[in-house]
mmCIF file with all atom_site columns, C-alpha atoms and ligand atoms in Angstrom:
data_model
loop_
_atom_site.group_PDB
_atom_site.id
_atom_site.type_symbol
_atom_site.label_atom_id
_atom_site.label_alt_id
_atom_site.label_comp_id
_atom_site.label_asym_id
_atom_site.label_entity_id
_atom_site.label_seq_id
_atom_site.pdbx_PDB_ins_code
_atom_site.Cartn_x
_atom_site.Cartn_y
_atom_site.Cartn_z
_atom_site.occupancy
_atom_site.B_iso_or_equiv
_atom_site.pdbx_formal_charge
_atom_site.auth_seq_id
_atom_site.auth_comp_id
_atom_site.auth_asym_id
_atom_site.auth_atom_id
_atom_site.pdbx_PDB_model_num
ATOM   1   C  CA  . UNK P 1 1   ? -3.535  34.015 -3.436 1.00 63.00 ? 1   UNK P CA  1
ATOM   2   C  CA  . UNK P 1 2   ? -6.461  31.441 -4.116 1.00 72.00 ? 2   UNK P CA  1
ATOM   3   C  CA  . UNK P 1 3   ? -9.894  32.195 -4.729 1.00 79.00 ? 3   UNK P CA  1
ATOM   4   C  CA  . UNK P 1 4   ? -11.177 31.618 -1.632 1.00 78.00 ? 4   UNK P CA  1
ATOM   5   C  CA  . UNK P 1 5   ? -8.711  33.446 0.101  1.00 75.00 ? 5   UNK P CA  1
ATOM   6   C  CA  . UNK P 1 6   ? -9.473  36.718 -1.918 1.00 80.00 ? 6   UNK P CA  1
ATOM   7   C  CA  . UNK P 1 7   ? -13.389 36.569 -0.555 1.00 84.00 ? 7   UNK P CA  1
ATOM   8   C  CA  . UNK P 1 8   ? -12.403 36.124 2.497  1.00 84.00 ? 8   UNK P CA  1
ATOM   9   C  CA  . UNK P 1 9   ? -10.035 38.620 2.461  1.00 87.00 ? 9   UNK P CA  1
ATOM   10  C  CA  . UNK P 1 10  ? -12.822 41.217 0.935  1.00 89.00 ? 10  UNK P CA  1
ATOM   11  C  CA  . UNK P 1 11  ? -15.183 39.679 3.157  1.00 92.00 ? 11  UNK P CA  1
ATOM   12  C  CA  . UNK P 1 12  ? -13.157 40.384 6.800  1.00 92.00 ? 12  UNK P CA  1
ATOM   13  C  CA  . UNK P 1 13  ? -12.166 43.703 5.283  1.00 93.00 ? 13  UNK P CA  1
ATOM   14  C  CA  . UNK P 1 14  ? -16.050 44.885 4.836  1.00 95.00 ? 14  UNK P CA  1
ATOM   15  C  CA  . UNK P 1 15  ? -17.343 43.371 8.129  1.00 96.00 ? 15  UNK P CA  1
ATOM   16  C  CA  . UNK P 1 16  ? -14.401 44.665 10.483 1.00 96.00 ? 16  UNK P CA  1
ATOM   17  C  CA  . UNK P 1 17  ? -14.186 48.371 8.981  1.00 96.00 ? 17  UNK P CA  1
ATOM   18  C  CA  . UNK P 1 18  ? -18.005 48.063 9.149  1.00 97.00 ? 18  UNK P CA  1
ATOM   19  C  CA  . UNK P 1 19  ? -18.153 46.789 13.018 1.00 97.00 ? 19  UNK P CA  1
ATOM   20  C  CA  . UNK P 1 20  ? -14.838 46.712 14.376 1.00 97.00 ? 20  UNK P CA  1
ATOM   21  C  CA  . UNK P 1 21  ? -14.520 44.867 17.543 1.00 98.00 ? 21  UNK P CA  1
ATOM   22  C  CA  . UNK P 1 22  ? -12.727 46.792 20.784 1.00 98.00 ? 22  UNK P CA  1
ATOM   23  C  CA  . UNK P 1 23  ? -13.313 50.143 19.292 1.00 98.00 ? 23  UNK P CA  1
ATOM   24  C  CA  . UNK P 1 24  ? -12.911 52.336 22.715 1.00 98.00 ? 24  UNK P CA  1
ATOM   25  C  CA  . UNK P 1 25  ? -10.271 53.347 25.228 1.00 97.00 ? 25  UNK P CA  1
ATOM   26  C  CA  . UNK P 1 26  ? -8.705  51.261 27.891 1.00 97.00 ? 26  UNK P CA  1
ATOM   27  C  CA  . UNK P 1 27  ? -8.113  54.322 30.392 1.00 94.00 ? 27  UNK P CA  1
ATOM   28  C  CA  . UNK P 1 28  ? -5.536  52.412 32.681 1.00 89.00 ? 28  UNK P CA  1
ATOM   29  C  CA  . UNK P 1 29  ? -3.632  50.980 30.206 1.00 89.00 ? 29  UNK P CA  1
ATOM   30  C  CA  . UNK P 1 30  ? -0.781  51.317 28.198 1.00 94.00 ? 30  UNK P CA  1
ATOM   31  C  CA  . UNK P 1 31  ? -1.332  53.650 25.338 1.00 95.00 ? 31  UNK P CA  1
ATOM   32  C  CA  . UNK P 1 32  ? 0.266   54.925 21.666 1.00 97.00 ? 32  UNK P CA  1
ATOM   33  C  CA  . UNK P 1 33  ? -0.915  57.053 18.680 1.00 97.00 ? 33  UNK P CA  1
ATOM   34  C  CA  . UNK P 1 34  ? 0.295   56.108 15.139 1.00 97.00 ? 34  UNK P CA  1
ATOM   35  C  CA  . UNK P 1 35  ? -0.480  57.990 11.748 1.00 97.00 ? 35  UNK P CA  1
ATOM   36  C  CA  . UNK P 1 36  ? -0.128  56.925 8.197  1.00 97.00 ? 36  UNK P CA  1
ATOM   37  C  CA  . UNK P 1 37  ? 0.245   59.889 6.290  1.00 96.00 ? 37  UNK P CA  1
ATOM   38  C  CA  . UNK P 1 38  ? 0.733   58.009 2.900  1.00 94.00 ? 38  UNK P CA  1
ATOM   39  C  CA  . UNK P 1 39  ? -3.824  57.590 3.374  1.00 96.00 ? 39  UNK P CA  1
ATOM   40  C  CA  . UNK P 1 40  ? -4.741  59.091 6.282  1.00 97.00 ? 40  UNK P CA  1
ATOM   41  C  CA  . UNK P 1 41  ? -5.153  56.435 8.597  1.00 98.00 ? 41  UNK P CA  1
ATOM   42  C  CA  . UNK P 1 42  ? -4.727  57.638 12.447 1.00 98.00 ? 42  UNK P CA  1
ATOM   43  C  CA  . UNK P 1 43  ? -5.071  55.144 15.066 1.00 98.00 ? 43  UNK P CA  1
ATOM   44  C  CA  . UNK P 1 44  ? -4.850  54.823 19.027 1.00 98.00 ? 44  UNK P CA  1
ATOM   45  C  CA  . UNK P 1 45  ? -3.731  51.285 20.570 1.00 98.00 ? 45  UNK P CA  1
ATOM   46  C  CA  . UNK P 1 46  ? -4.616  50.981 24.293 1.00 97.00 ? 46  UNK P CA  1
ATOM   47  C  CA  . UNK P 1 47  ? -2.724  47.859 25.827 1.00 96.00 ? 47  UNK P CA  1
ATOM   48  C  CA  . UNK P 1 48  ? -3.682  46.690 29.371 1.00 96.00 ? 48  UNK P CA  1
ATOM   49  C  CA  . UNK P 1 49  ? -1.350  44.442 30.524 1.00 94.00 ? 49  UNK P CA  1
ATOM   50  C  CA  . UNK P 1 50  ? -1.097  41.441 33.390 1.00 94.00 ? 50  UNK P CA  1
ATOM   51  C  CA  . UNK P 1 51  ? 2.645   41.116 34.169 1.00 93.00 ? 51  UNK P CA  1
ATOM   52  C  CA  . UNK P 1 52  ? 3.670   39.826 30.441 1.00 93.00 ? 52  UNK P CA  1
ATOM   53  C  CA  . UNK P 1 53  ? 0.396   39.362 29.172 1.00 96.00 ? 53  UNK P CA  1
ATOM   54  C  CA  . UNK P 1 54  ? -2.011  41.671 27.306 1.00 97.00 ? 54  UNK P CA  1
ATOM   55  C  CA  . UNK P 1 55  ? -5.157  41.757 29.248 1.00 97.00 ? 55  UNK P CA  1
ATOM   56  C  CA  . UNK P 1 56  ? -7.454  43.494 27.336 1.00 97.00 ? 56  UNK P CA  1
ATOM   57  C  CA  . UNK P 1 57  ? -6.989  45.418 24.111 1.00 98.00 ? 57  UNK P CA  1
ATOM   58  C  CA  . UNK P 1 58  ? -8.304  48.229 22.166 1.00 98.00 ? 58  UNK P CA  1
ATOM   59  C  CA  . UNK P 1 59  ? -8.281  50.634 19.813 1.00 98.00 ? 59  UNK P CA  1
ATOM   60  C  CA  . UNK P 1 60  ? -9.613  54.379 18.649 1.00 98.00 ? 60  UNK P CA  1
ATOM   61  C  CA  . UNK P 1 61  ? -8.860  56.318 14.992 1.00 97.00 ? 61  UNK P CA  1
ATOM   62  C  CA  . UNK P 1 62  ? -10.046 56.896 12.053 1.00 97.00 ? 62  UNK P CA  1
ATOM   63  C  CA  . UNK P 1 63  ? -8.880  55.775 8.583  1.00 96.00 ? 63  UNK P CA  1
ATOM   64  C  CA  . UNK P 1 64  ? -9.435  53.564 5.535  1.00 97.00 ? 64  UNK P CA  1
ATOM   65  C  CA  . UNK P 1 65  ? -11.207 49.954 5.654  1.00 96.00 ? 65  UNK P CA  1
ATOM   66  C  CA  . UNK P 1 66  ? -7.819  48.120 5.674  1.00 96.00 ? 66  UNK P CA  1
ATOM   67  C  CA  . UNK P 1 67  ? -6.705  49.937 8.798  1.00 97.00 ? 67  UNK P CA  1
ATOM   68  C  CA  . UNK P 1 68  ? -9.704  50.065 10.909 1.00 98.00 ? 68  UNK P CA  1
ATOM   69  C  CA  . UNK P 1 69  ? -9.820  45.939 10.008 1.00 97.00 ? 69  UNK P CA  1
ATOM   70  C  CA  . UNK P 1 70  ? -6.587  45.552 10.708 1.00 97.00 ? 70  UNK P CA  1
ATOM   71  C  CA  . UNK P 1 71  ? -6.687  46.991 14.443 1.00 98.00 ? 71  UNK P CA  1
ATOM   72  C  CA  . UNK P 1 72  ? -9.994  45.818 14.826 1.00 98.00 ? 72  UNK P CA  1
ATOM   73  C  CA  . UNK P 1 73  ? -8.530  42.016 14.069 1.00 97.00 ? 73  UNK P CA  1
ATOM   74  C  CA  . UNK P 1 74  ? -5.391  42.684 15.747 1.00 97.00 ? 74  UNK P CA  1
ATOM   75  C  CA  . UNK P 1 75  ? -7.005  43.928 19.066 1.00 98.00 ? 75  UNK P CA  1
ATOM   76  C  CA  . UNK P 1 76  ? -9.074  40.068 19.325 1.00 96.00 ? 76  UNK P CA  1
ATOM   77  C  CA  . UNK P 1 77  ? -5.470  38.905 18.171 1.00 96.00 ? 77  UNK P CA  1
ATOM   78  C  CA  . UNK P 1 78  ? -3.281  40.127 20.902 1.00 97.00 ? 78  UNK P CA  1
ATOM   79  C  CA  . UNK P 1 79  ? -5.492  39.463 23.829 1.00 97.00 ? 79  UNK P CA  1
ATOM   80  C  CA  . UNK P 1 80  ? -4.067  36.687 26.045 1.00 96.00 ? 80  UNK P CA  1
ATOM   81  C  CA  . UNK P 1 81  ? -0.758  36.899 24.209 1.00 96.00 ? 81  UNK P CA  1
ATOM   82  C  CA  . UNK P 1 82  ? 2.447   37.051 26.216 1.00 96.00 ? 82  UNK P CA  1
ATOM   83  C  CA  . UNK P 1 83  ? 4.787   40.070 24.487 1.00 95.00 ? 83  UNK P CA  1
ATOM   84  C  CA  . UNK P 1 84  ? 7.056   37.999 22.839 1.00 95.00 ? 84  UNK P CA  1
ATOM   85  C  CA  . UNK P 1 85  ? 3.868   36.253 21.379 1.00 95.00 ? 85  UNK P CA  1
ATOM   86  C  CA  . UNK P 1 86  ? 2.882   38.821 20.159 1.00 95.00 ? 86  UNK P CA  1
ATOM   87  C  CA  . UNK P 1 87  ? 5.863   40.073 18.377 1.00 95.00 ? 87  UNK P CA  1
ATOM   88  C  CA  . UNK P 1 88  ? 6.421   36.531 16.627 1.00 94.00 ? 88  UNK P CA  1
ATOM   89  C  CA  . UNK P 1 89  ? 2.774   37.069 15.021 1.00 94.00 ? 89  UNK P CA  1
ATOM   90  C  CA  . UNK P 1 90  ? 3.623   41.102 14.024 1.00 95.00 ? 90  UNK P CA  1
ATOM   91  C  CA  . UNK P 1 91  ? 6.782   39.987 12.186 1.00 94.00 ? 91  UNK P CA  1
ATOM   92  C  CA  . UNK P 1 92  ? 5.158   36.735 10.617 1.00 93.00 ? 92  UNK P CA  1
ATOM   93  C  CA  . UNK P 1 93  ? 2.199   38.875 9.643  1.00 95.00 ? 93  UNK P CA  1
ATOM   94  C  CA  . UNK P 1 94  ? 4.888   41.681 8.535  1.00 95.00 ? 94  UNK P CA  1
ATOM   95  C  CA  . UNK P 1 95  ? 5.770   38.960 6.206  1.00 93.00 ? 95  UNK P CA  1
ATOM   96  C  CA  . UNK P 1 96  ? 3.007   38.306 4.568  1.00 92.00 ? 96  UNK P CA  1
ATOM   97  C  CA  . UNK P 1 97  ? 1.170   41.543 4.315  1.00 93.00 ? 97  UNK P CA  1
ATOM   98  C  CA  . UNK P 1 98  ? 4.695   42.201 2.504  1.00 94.00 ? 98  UNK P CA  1
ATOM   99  C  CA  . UNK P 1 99  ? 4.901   39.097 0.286  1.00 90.00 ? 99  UNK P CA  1
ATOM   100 C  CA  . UNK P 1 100 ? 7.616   37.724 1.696  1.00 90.00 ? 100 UNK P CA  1
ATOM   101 C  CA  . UNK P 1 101 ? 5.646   34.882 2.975  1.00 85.00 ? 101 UNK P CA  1
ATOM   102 C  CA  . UNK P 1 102 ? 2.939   32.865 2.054  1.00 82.00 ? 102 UNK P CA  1
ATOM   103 C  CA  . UNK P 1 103 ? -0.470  33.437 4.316  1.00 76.00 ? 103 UNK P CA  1
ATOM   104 C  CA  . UNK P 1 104 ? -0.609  30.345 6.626  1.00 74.00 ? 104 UNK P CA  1
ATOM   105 C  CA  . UNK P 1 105 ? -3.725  30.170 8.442  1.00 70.00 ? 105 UNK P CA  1
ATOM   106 C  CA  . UNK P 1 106 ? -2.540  27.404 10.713 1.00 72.00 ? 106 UNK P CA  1
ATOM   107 C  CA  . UNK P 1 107 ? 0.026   29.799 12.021 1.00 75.00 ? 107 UNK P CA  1
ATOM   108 C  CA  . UNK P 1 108 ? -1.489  33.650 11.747 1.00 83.00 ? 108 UNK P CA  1
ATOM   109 C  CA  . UNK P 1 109 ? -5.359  32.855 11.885 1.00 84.00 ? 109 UNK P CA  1
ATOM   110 C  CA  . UNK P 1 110 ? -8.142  35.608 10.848 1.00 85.00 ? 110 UNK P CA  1
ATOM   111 C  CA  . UNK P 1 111 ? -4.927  37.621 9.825  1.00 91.00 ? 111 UNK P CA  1
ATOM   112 C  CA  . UNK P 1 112 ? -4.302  35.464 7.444  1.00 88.00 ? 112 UNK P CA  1
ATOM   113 C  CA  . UNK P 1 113 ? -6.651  37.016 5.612  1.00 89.00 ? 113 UNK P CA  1
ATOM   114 C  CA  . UNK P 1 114 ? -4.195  40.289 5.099  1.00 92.00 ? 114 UNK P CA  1
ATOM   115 C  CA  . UNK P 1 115 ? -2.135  38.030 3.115  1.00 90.00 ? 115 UNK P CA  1
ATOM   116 C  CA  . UNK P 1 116 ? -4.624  40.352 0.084  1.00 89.00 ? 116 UNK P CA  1
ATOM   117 C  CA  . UNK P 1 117 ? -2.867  43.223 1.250  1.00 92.00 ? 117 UNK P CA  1
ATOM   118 C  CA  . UNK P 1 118 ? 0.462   41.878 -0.290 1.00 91.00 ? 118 UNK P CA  1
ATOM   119 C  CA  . UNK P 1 119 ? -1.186  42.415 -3.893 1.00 89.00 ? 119 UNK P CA  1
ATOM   120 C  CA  . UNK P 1 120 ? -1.289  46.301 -2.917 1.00 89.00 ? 120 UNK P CA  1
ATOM   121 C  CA  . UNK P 1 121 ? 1.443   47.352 -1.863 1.00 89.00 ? 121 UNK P CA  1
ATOM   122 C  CA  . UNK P 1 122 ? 0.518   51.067 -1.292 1.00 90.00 ? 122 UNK P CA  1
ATOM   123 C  CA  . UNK P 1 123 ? -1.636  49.319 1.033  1.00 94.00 ? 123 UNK P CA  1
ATOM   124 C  CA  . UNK P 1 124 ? 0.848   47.272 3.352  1.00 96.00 ? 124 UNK P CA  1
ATOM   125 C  CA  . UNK P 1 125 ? 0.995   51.013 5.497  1.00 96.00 ? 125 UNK P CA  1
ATOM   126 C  CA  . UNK P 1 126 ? -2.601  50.701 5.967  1.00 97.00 ? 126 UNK P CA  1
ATOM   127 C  CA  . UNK P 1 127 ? -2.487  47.578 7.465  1.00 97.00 ? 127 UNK P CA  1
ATOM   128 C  CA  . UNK P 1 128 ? 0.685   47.536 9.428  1.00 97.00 ? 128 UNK P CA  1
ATOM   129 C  CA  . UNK P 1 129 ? 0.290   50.939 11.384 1.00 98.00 ? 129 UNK P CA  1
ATOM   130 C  CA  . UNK P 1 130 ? -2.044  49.541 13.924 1.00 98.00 ? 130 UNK P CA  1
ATOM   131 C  CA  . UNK P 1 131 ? 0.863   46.666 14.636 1.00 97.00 ? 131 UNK P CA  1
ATOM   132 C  CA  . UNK P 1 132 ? 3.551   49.354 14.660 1.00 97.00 ? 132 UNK P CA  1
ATOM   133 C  CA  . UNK P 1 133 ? 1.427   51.031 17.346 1.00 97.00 ? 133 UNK P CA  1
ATOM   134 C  CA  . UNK P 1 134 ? 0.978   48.624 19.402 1.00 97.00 ? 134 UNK P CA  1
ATOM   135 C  CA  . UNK P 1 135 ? 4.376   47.528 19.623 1.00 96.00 ? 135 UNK P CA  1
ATOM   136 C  CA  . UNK P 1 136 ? 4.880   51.414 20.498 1.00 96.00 ? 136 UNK P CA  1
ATOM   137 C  CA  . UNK P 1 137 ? 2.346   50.545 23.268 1.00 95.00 ? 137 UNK P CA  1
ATOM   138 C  CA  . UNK P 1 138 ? 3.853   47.654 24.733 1.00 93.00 ? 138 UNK P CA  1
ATOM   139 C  CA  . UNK P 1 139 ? 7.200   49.568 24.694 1.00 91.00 ? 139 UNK P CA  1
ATOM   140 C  CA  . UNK P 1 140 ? 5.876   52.192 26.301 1.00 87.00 ? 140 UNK P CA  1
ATOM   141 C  CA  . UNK P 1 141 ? 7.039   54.571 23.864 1.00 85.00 ? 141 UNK P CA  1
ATOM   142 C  CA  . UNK P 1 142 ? 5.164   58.434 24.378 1.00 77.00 ? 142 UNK P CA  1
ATOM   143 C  CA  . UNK P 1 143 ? 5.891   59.764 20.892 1.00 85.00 ? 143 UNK P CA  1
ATOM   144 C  CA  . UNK P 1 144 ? 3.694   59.532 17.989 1.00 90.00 ? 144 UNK P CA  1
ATOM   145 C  CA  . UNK P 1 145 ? 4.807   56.202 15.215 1.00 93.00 ? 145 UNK P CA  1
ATOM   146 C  CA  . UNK P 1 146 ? 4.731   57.300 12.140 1.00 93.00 ? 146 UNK P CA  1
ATOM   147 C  CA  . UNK P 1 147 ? 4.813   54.852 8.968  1.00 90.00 ? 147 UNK P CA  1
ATOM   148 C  CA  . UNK P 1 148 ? 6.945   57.521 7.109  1.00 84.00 ? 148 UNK P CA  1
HETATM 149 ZN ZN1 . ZN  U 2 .   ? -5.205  53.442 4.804  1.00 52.15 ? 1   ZN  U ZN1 1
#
């Protein structure tokens, strides 16, 4: 990962964790809980869908700065996306959070930024529970994800 890349990465981590966007419930909406017990990290999704779309979404937990960035990114991420949109970014982000593939901001965006994550890989939980969550959400899945 370049220079640049790394600030940003610190950067997006600080500011989200510090103000993240869509932090509230969605009360008529679709809804999952996910914990990370390897840190900590809990986290709510609330999905509100239009037909295939994702209307509005949001988020509610507590955790470490990589997850509460992470969901706070992801919920400006997945609004507007159809679901099968947004489970082509999840598994292309899945990718590079994991190393497997190089951070392409063309294709991923802000989340390109996670791309950092990849260097800490005790870390890659953090940032993928919010994702596993929401797909929980769009599934409409009641029980609790767990990353373990
Ligand atoms: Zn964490």
């Amino acid at each position: 990962m370049n220079e640049e890349l790394r600030d940003l990465y610190q950067d997006v981590i600080i500011e989200h964790s510090k103000r993240p966007r869509n932090f509230h419930v969605i009360a008529d909406g679709h809804k999952a809980d996910g914990y990370n017990p390897l840190c900590g990290d809990t986290v709510t999704v609330y999905l509100a869908l239009d037909g295939e779309r994702v209307r509005d979404c949001a988020f509610q937990g507590q955790g470490c700065a990589i997850s509460t960035a992470a969901a706070s990114v992801m919920t400006e991420t997945l609004k507007g996306k159809t679901r099968a949109e947004a489970e082509a970014i999840f598994q292309r982000y899945h990718d590079v959070v994991t190393g497997r593939a190089s951070a392409d901001a063309e294709a991923l965006g802000k989340l390109a930024v996670f791309g950092g994550v990849s260097e800490f890989p005790a870390r890659v939980k953090c940032a993928t529970l919010c994702w596993h969550t929401a797909r929980a959400a769009l599934d409409g899945r009641e029980e609790p994800v767990s990353t373990e």
